[in-house]
């Protein structure tokens, strides 16, 4: 159980079930979620290329890889007004 990780693929923005509820139902915390970015995946597939790193799903993959590798996440840069 200590090696089991739950990744939720194609997670919608608004889900009927919260991540906390899923944690309780599964008995294992959700490790990471991957958004449903159908348009970016379809474009990459149609063009025969890779998913752009700056797409929503590309950023999710980067975040998951960093989490698996134990790399600290970078803080988001804010706007200066």
PDB file of N, CA and C in Angstrom:
ATOM      1  N   UNK A   1       0.809  -1.226   0.000  1.00  0.00           N
ATOM      2  CA  UNK A   1       0.000   0.000   0.000  1.00  0.00           C
ATOM      3  C   UNK A   1       0.844   1.280   0.000  1.00  0.00           C
ATOM      4  N   UNK A   2       2.054   1.234   0.598  1.00  0.00           N
ATOM      5  CA  UNK A   2       2.863   2.449   0.645  1.00  0.00           C
ATOM      6  C   UNK A   2       3.451   2.794  -0.727  1.00  0.00           C
ATOM      7  N   UNK A   3       3.413   1.865  -1.677  1.00  0.00           N
ATOM      8  CA  UNK A   3       3.931   2.121  -3.024  1.00  0.00           C
ATOM      9  C   UNK A   3       2.834   2.411  -4.031  1.00  0.00           C
ATOM     10  N   UNK A   4       1.588   2.242  -3.658  1.00  0.00           N
ATOM     11  CA  UNK A   4       0.462   2.462  -4.551  1.00  0.00           C
ATOM     12  C   UNK A   4       0.187   3.952  -4.674  1.00  0.00           C
ATOM     13  N   UNK A   5       0.066   4.454  -5.911  1.00  0.00           N
ATOM     14  CA  UNK A   5      -0.241   5.854  -6.177  1.00  0.00           C
ATOM     15  C   UNK A   5      -1.444   5.921  -7.104  1.00  0.00           C
ATOM     16  N   UNK A   6      -2.376   6.788  -6.786  1.00  0.00           N
ATOM     17  CA  UNK A   6      -3.568   6.979  -7.606  1.00  0.00           C
ATOM     18  C   UNK A   6      -3.386   8.238  -8.450  1.00  0.00           C
ATOM     19  N   UNK A   7      -3.468   8.084  -9.768  1.00  0.00           N
ATOM     20  CA  UNK A   7      -3.457   9.202 -10.705  1.00  0.00           C
ATOM     21  C   UNK A   7      -4.825   9.233 -11.379  1.00  0.00           C
ATOM     22  N   UNK A   8      -5.476  10.361 -11.307  1.00  0.00           N
ATOM     23  CA  UNK A   8      -6.772  10.497 -11.967  1.00  0.00           C
ATOM     24  C   UNK A   8      -6.562  11.130 -13.328  1.00  0.00           C
ATOM     25  N   UNK A   9      -6.929  10.399 -14.369  1.00  0.00           N
ATOM     26  CA  UNK A   9      -6.754  10.852 -15.740  1.00  0.00           C
ATOM     27  C   UNK A   9      -8.052  11.469 -16.240  1.00  0.00           C
ATOM     28  N   UNK A  10      -7.924  12.535 -17.067  1.00  0.00           N
ATOM     29  CA  UNK A  10      -9.061  13.233 -17.665  1.00  0.00           C
ATOM     30  C   UNK A  10     -10.030  13.757 -16.609  1.00  0.00           C
ATOM     31  N   UNK A  11      -9.470  14.356 -15.591  1.00  0.00           N
ATOM     32  CA  UNK A  11     -10.256  14.914 -14.489  1.00  0.00           C
ATOM     33  C   UNK A  11     -10.985  16.178 -14.966  1.00  0.00           C
ATOM     34  N   UNK A  12     -12.312  16.220 -14.834  1.00  0.00           N
ATOM     35  CA  UNK A  12     -13.036  17.429 -15.243  1.00  0.00           C
ATOM     36  C   UNK A  12     -12.821  18.564 -14.239  1.00  0.00           C
ATOM     37  N   UNK A  13     -13.080  19.787 -14.698  1.00  0.00           N
ATOM     38  CA  UNK A  13     -12.947  20.945 -13.798  1.00  0.00           C
ATOM     39  C   UNK A  13     -13.891  20.819 -12.616  1.00  0.00           C
ATOM     40  N   UNK A  14     -15.089  20.441 -12.917  1.00  0.00           N
ATOM     41  CA  UNK A  14     -16.103  20.291 -11.855  1.00  0.00           C
ATOM     42  C   UNK A  14     -16.533  18.838 -11.795  1.00  0.00           C
ATOM     43  N   UNK A  15     -16.186  18.190 -10.716  1.00  0.00           N
ATOM     44  CA  UNK A  15     -16.522  16.788 -10.535  1.00  0.00           C
ATOM     45  C   UNK A  15     -17.605  16.660  -9.481  1.00  0.00           C
ATOM     46  N   UNK A  16     -18.428  15.641  -9.633  1.00  0.00           N
ATOM     47  CA  UNK A  16     -19.481  15.395  -8.646  1.00  0.00           C
ATOM     48  C   UNK A  16     -18.895  14.867  -7.341  1.00  0.00           C
ATOM     49  N   UNK A  17     -17.696  14.321  -7.415  1.00  0.00           N
ATOM     50  CA  UNK A  17     -17.036  13.758  -6.243  1.00  0.00           C
ATOM     51  C   UNK A  17     -15.761  14.562  -6.000  1.00  0.00           C
ATOM     52  N   UNK A  18     -15.540  14.991  -4.765  1.00  0.00           N
ATOM     53  CA  UNK A  18     -14.343  15.763  -4.433  1.00  0.00           C
ATOM     54  C   UNK A  18     -13.149  14.816  -4.229  1.00  0.00           C
ATOM     55  N   UNK A  19     -11.963  15.386  -4.260  1.00  0.00           N
ATOM     56  CA  UNK A  19     -10.761  14.573  -4.031  1.00  0.00           C
ATOM     57  C   UNK A  19     -10.752  13.988  -2.620  1.00  0.00           C
ATOM     58  N   UNK A  20     -11.224  14.748  -1.646  1.00  0.00           N
ATOM     59  CA  UNK A  20     -11.304  14.215  -0.272  1.00  0.00           C
ATOM     60  C   UNK A  20     -12.236  13.017  -0.200  1.00  0.00           C
ATOM     61  N   UNK A  21     -13.365  13.084  -0.908  1.00  0.00           N
ATOM     62  CA  UNK A  21     -14.302  11.955  -0.920  1.00  0.00           C
ATOM     63  C   UNK A  21     -13.667  10.739  -1.596  1.00  0.00           C
ATOM     64  N   UNK A  22     -12.932  10.969  -2.682  1.00  0.00           N
ATOM     65  CA  UNK A  22     -12.245   9.862  -3.349  1.00  0.00           C
ATOM     66  C   UNK A  22     -11.200   9.225  -2.441  1.00  0.00           C
ATOM     67  N   UNK A  23     -10.461  10.060  -1.705  1.00  0.00           N
ATOM     68  CA  UNK A  23      -9.479   9.546  -0.749  1.00  0.00           C
ATOM     69  C   UNK A  23     -10.141   8.593   0.241  1.00  0.00           C
ATOM     70  N   UNK A  24     -11.273   9.024   0.772  1.00  0.00           N
ATOM     71  CA  UNK A  24     -11.986   8.187   1.759  1.00  0.00           C
ATOM     72  C   UNK A  24     -12.530   6.909   1.122  1.00  0.00           C
ATOM     73  N   UNK A  25     -13.081   7.016  -0.091  1.00  0.00           N
ATOM     74  CA  UNK A  25     -13.656   5.841  -0.757  1.00  0.00           C
ATOM     75  C   UNK A  25     -12.590   4.815  -1.133  1.00  0.00           C
ATOM     76  N   UNK A  26     -11.462   5.295  -1.625  1.00  0.00           N
ATOM     77  CA  UNK A  26     -10.407   4.390  -2.088  1.00  0.00           C
ATOM     78  C   UNK A  26      -9.501   3.915  -0.964  1.00  0.00           C
ATOM     79  N   UNK A  27      -9.436   4.684   0.111  1.00  0.00           N
ATOM     80  CA  UNK A  27      -8.566   4.331   1.218  1.00  0.00           C
ATOM     81  C   UNK A  27      -7.111   4.680   0.957  1.00  0.00           C
ATOM     82  N   UNK A  28      -6.851   5.359  -0.150  1.00  0.00           N
ATOM     83  CA  UNK A  28      -5.511   5.780  -0.542  1.00  0.00           C
ATOM     84  C   UNK A  28      -5.635   7.209  -1.058  1.00  0.00           C
ATOM     85  N   UNK A  29      -4.738   8.104  -0.666  1.00  0.00           N
ATOM     86  CA  UNK A  29      -4.857   9.476  -1.164  1.00  0.00           C
ATOM     87  C   UNK A  29      -4.576   9.570  -2.662  1.00  0.00           C
ATOM     88  N   UNK A  30      -5.259  10.491  -3.317  1.00  0.00           N
ATOM     89  CA  UNK A  30      -5.017  10.751  -4.733  1.00  0.00           C
ATOM     90  C   UNK A  30      -3.672  11.459  -4.847  1.00  0.00           C
ATOM     91  N   UNK A  31      -2.756  10.868  -5.592  1.00  0.00           N
ATOM     92  CA  UNK A  31      -1.400  11.392  -5.731  1.00  0.00           C
ATOM     93  C   UNK A  31      -1.373  12.609  -6.650  1.00  0.00           C
ATOM     94  N   UNK A  32      -2.095  12.521  -7.775  1.00  0.00           N
ATOM     95  CA  UNK A  32      -2.111  13.620  -8.734  1.00  0.00           C
ATOM     96  C   UNK A  32      -3.306  13.477  -9.666  1.00  0.00           C
ATOM     97  N   UNK A  33      -3.646  14.575 -10.304  1.00  0.00           N
ATOM     98  CA  UNK A  33      -4.722  14.575 -11.294  1.00  0.00           C
ATOM     99  C   UNK A  33      -4.178  15.105 -12.614  1.00  0.00           C
ATOM    100  N   UNK A  34      -4.722  14.588 -13.697  1.00  0.00           N
ATOM    101  CA  UNK A  34      -4.388  15.045 -15.039  1.00  0.00           C
ATOM    102  C   UNK A  34      -5.679  15.562 -15.672  1.00  0.00           C
ATOM    103  N   UNK A  35      -5.639  16.794 -16.131  1.00  0.00           N
ATOM    104  CA  UNK A  35      -6.838  17.411 -16.689  1.00  0.00           C
ATOM    105  C   UNK A  35      -7.261  16.757 -17.993  1.00  0.00           C
ATOM    106  N   UNK A  36      -8.518  16.977 -18.332  1.00  0.00           N
ATOM    107  CA  UNK A  36      -9.047  16.546 -19.614  1.00  0.00           C
ATOM    108  C   UNK A  36      -8.762  17.672 -20.614  1.00  0.00           C
ATOM    109  N   UNK A  37      -7.720  17.540 -21.396  1.00  0.00           N
ATOM    110  CA  UNK A  37      -7.332  18.547 -22.384  1.00  0.00           C
ATOM    111  C   UNK A  37      -7.412  17.911 -23.766  1.00  0.00           C
ATOM    112  N   UNK A  38      -8.622  17.567 -24.160  1.00  0.00           N
ATOM    113  CA  UNK A  38      -8.856  16.833 -25.399  1.00  0.00           C
ATOM    114  C   UNK A  38      -8.302  17.576 -26.612  1.00  0.00           C
ATOM    115  N   UNK A  39      -8.494  18.878 -26.673  1.00  0.00           N
ATOM    116  CA  UNK A  39      -8.069  19.652 -27.841  1.00  0.00           C
ATOM    117  C   UNK A  39      -6.557  19.567 -28.052  1.00  0.00           C
ATOM    118  N   UNK A  40      -5.786  19.745 -26.995  1.00  0.00           N
ATOM    119  CA  UNK A  40      -4.318  19.698 -27.110  1.00  0.00           C
ATOM    120  C   UNK A  40      -3.851  18.297 -27.499  1.00  0.00           C
ATOM    121  N   UNK A  41      -4.451  17.271 -26.923  1.00  0.00           N
ATOM    122  CA  UNK A  41      -4.070  15.896 -27.254  1.00  0.00           C
ATOM    123  C   UNK A  41      -4.427  15.593 -28.701  1.00  0.00           C
ATOM    124  N   UNK A  42      -5.603  16.010 -29.134  1.00  0.00           N
ATOM    125  CA  UNK A  42      -6.031  15.776 -30.507  1.00  0.00           C
ATOM    126  C   UNK A  42      -5.124  16.495 -31.504  1.00  0.00           C
ATOM    127  N   UNK A  43      -4.754  17.746 -31.204  1.00  0.00           N
ATOM    128  CA  UNK A  43      -3.853  18.493 -32.091  1.00  0.00           C
ATOM    129  C   UNK A  43      -2.493  17.799 -32.205  1.00  0.00           C
ATOM    130  N   UNK A  44      -1.941  17.395 -31.071  1.00  0.00           N
ATOM    131  CA  UNK A  44      -0.637  16.725 -31.084  1.00  0.00           C
ATOM    132  C   UNK A  44      -0.715  15.410 -31.859  1.00  0.00           C
ATOM    133  N   UNK A  45      -1.771  14.669 -31.645  1.00  0.00           N
ATOM    134  CA  UNK A  45      -1.940  13.392 -32.347  1.00  0.00           C
ATOM    135  C   UNK A  45      -2.099  13.613 -33.844  1.00  0.00           C
ATOM    136  N   UNK A  46      -2.914  14.592 -34.223  1.00  0.00           N
ATOM    137  CA  UNK A  46      -3.167  14.882 -35.642  1.00  0.00           C
ATOM    138  C   UNK A  46      -1.906  15.333 -36.360  1.00  0.00           C
ATOM    139  N   UNK A  47      -1.064  16.097 -35.659  1.00  0.00           N
ATOM    140  CA  UNK A  47       0.166  16.608 -36.258  1.00  0.00           C
ATOM    141  C   UNK A  47       1.327  15.616 -36.152  1.00  0.00           C
ATOM    142  N   UNK A  48       1.120  14.537 -35.427  1.00  0.00           N
ATOM    143  CA  UNK A  48       2.169  13.540 -35.262  1.00  0.00           C
ATOM    144  C   UNK A  48       3.298  14.037 -34.381  1.00  0.00           C
ATOM    145  N   UNK A  49       2.964  14.926 -33.454  1.00  0.00           N
ATOM    146  CA  UNK A  49       3.986  15.490 -32.573  1.00  0.00           C
ATOM    147  C   UNK A  49       3.686  15.227 -31.114  1.00  0.00           C
ATOM    148  N   UNK A  50       4.486  15.870 -30.293  1.00  0.00           N
ATOM    149  CA  UNK A  50       4.311  15.737 -28.853  1.00  0.00           C
ATOM    150  C   UNK A  50       3.346  16.788 -28.326  1.00  0.00           C
ATOM    151  N   UNK A  51       2.831  16.525 -27.174  1.00  0.00           N
ATOM    152  CA  UNK A  51       1.960  17.478 -26.498  1.00  0.00           C
ATOM    153  C   UNK A  51       2.787  18.697 -26.102  1.00  0.00           C
ATOM    154  N   UNK A  52       2.332  19.914 -26.400  1.00  0.00           N
ATOM    155  CA  UNK A  52       3.107  21.100 -26.021  1.00  0.00           C
ATOM    156  C   UNK A  52       3.297  21.189 -24.508  1.00  0.00           C
ATOM    157  N   UNK A  53       4.497  21.537 -24.111  1.00  0.00           N
ATOM    158  CA  UNK A  53       4.828  21.647 -22.688  1.00  0.00           C
ATOM    159  C   UNK A  53       3.977  22.708 -21.989  1.00  0.00           C
ATOM    160  N   UNK A  54       3.596  23.767 -22.721  1.00  0.00           N
ATOM    161  CA  UNK A  54       2.845  24.851 -22.107  1.00  0.00           C
ATOM    162  C   UNK A  54       1.327  24.649 -22.155  1.00  0.00           C
ATOM    163  N   UNK A  55       0.876  23.495 -22.657  1.00  0.00           N
ATOM    164  CA  UNK A  55      -0.556  23.202 -22.616  1.00  0.00           C
ATOM    165  C   UNK A  55      -0.945  22.834 -21.185  1.00  0.00           C
ATOM    166  N   UNK A  56      -2.231  22.846 -20.908  1.00  0.00           N
ATOM    167  CA  UNK A  56      -2.706  22.504 -19.550  1.00  0.00           C
ATOM    168  C   UNK A  56      -2.241  21.107 -19.157  1.00  0.00           C
ATOM    169  N   UNK A  57      -2.431  20.159 -20.055  1.00  0.00           N
ATOM    170  CA  UNK A  57      -2.050  18.779 -19.750  1.00  0.00           C
ATOM    171  C   UNK A  57      -0.532  18.629 -19.701  1.00  0.00           C
ATOM    172  N   UNK A  58       0.171  19.361 -20.550  1.00  0.00           N
ATOM    173  CA  UNK A  58       1.633  19.340 -20.517  1.00  0.00           C
ATOM    174  C   UNK A  58       2.167  19.817 -19.173  1.00  0.00           C
ATOM    175  N   UNK A  59       1.556  20.877 -18.623  1.00  0.00           N
ATOM    176  CA  UNK A  59       1.960  21.365 -17.296  1.00  0.00           C
ATOM    177  C   UNK A  59       1.626  20.341 -16.223  1.00  0.00           C
ATOM    178  N   UNK A  60       0.498  19.630 -16.394  1.00  0.00           N
ATOM    179  CA  UNK A  60       0.154  18.581 -15.428  1.00  0.00           C
ATOM    180  C   UNK A  60       1.186  17.462 -15.443  1.00  0.00           C
ATOM    181  N   UNK A  61       1.623  17.045 -16.639  1.00  0.00           N
ATOM    182  CA  UNK A  61       2.646  16.000 -16.734  1.00  0.00           C
ATOM    183  C   UNK A  61       3.951  16.444 -16.085  1.00  0.00           C
ATOM    184  N   UNK A  62       4.315  17.702 -16.304  1.00  0.00           N
ATOM    185  CA  UNK A  62       5.530  18.241 -15.693  1.00  0.00           C
ATOM    186  C   UNK A  62       5.424  18.205 -14.176  1.00  0.00           C
ATOM    187  N   UNK A  63       4.267  18.599 -13.657  1.00  0.00           N
ATOM    188  CA  UNK A  63       4.036  18.614 -12.211  1.00  0.00           C
ATOM    189  C   UNK A  63       4.103  17.205 -11.628  1.00  0.00           C
ATOM    190  N   UNK A  64       3.487  16.234 -12.312  1.00  0.00           N
ATOM    191  CA  UNK A  64       3.485  14.850 -11.828  1.00  0.00           C
ATOM    192  C   UNK A  64       4.903  14.269 -11.856  1.00  0.00           C
ATOM    193  N   UNK A  65       5.640  14.530 -12.941  1.00  0.00           N
ATOM    194  CA  UNK A  65       7.012  14.026 -13.040  1.00  0.00           C
ATOM    195  C   UNK A  65       7.881  14.610 -11.928  1.00  0.00           C
ATOM    196  N   UNK A  66       7.711  15.905 -11.646  1.00  0.00           N
ATOM    197  CA  UNK A  66       8.482  16.535 -10.569  1.00  0.00           C
ATOM    198  C   UNK A  66       8.108  15.929  -9.223  1.00  0.00           C
ATOM    199  N   UNK A  67       6.833  15.655  -9.032  1.00  0.00           N
ATOM    200  CA  UNK A  67       6.384  15.070  -7.763  1.00  0.00           C
ATOM    201  C   UNK A  67       6.948  13.657  -7.596  1.00  0.00           C
ATOM    202  N   UNK A  68       6.945  12.881  -8.662  1.00  0.00           N
ATOM    203  CA  UNK A  68       7.497  11.526  -8.597  1.00  0.00           C
ATOM    204  C   UNK A  68       8.993  11.581  -8.315  1.00  0.00           C
ATOM    205  N   UNK A  69       9.675  12.520  -8.950  1.00  0.00           N
ATOM    206  CA  UNK A  69      11.118  12.648  -8.780  1.00  0.00           C
ATOM    207  C   UNK A  69      11.535  13.359  -7.510  1.00  0.00           C
ATOM    208  N   UNK A  70      10.579  13.879  -6.754  1.00  0.00           N
ATOM    209  CA  UNK A  70      10.894  14.571  -5.516  1.00  0.00           C
ATOM    210  C   UNK A  70      11.476  15.960  -5.726  1.00  0.00           C
ATOM    211  N   UNK A  71      11.229  16.543  -6.896  1.00  0.00           N
ATOM    212  CA  UNK A  71      11.724  17.890  -7.193  1.00  0.00           C
ATOM    213  C   UNK A  71      10.743  18.907  -6.618  1.00  0.00           C
ATOM    214  N   UNK A  72      11.227  19.885  -5.856  1.00  0.00           N
ATOM    215  CA  UNK A  72      10.317  20.891  -5.312  1.00  0.00           C
ATOM    216  C   UNK A  72       9.635  21.667  -6.436  1.00  0.00           C
ATOM    217  N   UNK A  73       8.353  21.952  -6.235  1.00  0.00           N
ATOM    218  CA  UNK A  73       7.605  22.685  -7.244  1.00  0.00           C
ATOM    219  C   UNK A  73       7.970  24.160  -7.207  1.00  0.00           C
ATOM    220  N   UNK A  74       8.027  24.738  -8.403  1.00  0.00           N
ATOM    221  CA  UNK A  74       8.303  26.159  -8.498  1.00  0.00           C
ATOM    222  C   UNK A  74       7.044  26.942  -8.143  1.00  0.00           C
ATOM    223  N   UNK A  75       7.245  28.066  -7.479  1.00  0.00           N
ATOM    224  CA  UNK A  75       6.111  28.920  -7.159  1.00  0.00           C
ATOM    225  C   UNK A  75       5.696  29.690  -8.389  1.00  0.00           C
ATOM    226  N   UNK A  76       4.393  29.905  -8.521  1.00  0.00           N
ATOM    227  CA  UNK A  76       3.894  30.662  -9.650  1.00  0.00           C
ATOM    228  C   UNK A  76       4.289  32.116  -9.514  1.00  0.00           C
ATOM    229  N   UNK A  77       4.651  32.692 -10.648  1.00  0.00           N
ATOM    230  CA  UNK A  77       4.995  34.111 -10.657  1.00  0.00           C
ATOM    231  C   UNK A  77       3.720  34.921 -10.764  1.00  0.00           C
ATOM    232  N   UNK A  78       3.603  35.937  -9.935  1.00  0.00           N
ATOM    233  CA  UNK A  78       2.425  36.805  -9.969  1.00  0.00           C
ATOM    234  C   UNK A  78       2.677  38.004 -10.857  1.00  0.00           C
ATOM    235  N   UNK A  79       1.632  38.717 -11.107  1.00  0.00           N
ATOM    236  CA  UNK A  79       1.726  39.933 -11.906  1.00  0.00           C
ATOM    237  C   UNK A  79       2.036  41.103 -10.999  1.00  0.00           C
ATOM    238  N   UNK A  80       2.856  41.981 -11.474  1.00  0.00           N
ATOM    239  CA  UNK A  80       3.175  43.207 -10.738  1.00  0.00           C
ATOM    240  C   UNK A  80       2.419  44.361 -11.355  1.00  0.00           C
ATOM    241  N   UNK A  81       1.688  45.050 -10.532  1.00  0.00           N
ATOM    242  CA  UNK A  81       0.935  46.202 -11.026  1.00  0.00           C
ATOM    243  C   UNK A  81       1.503  47.467 -10.453  1.00  0.00           C
TER     244      UNK A  81
END
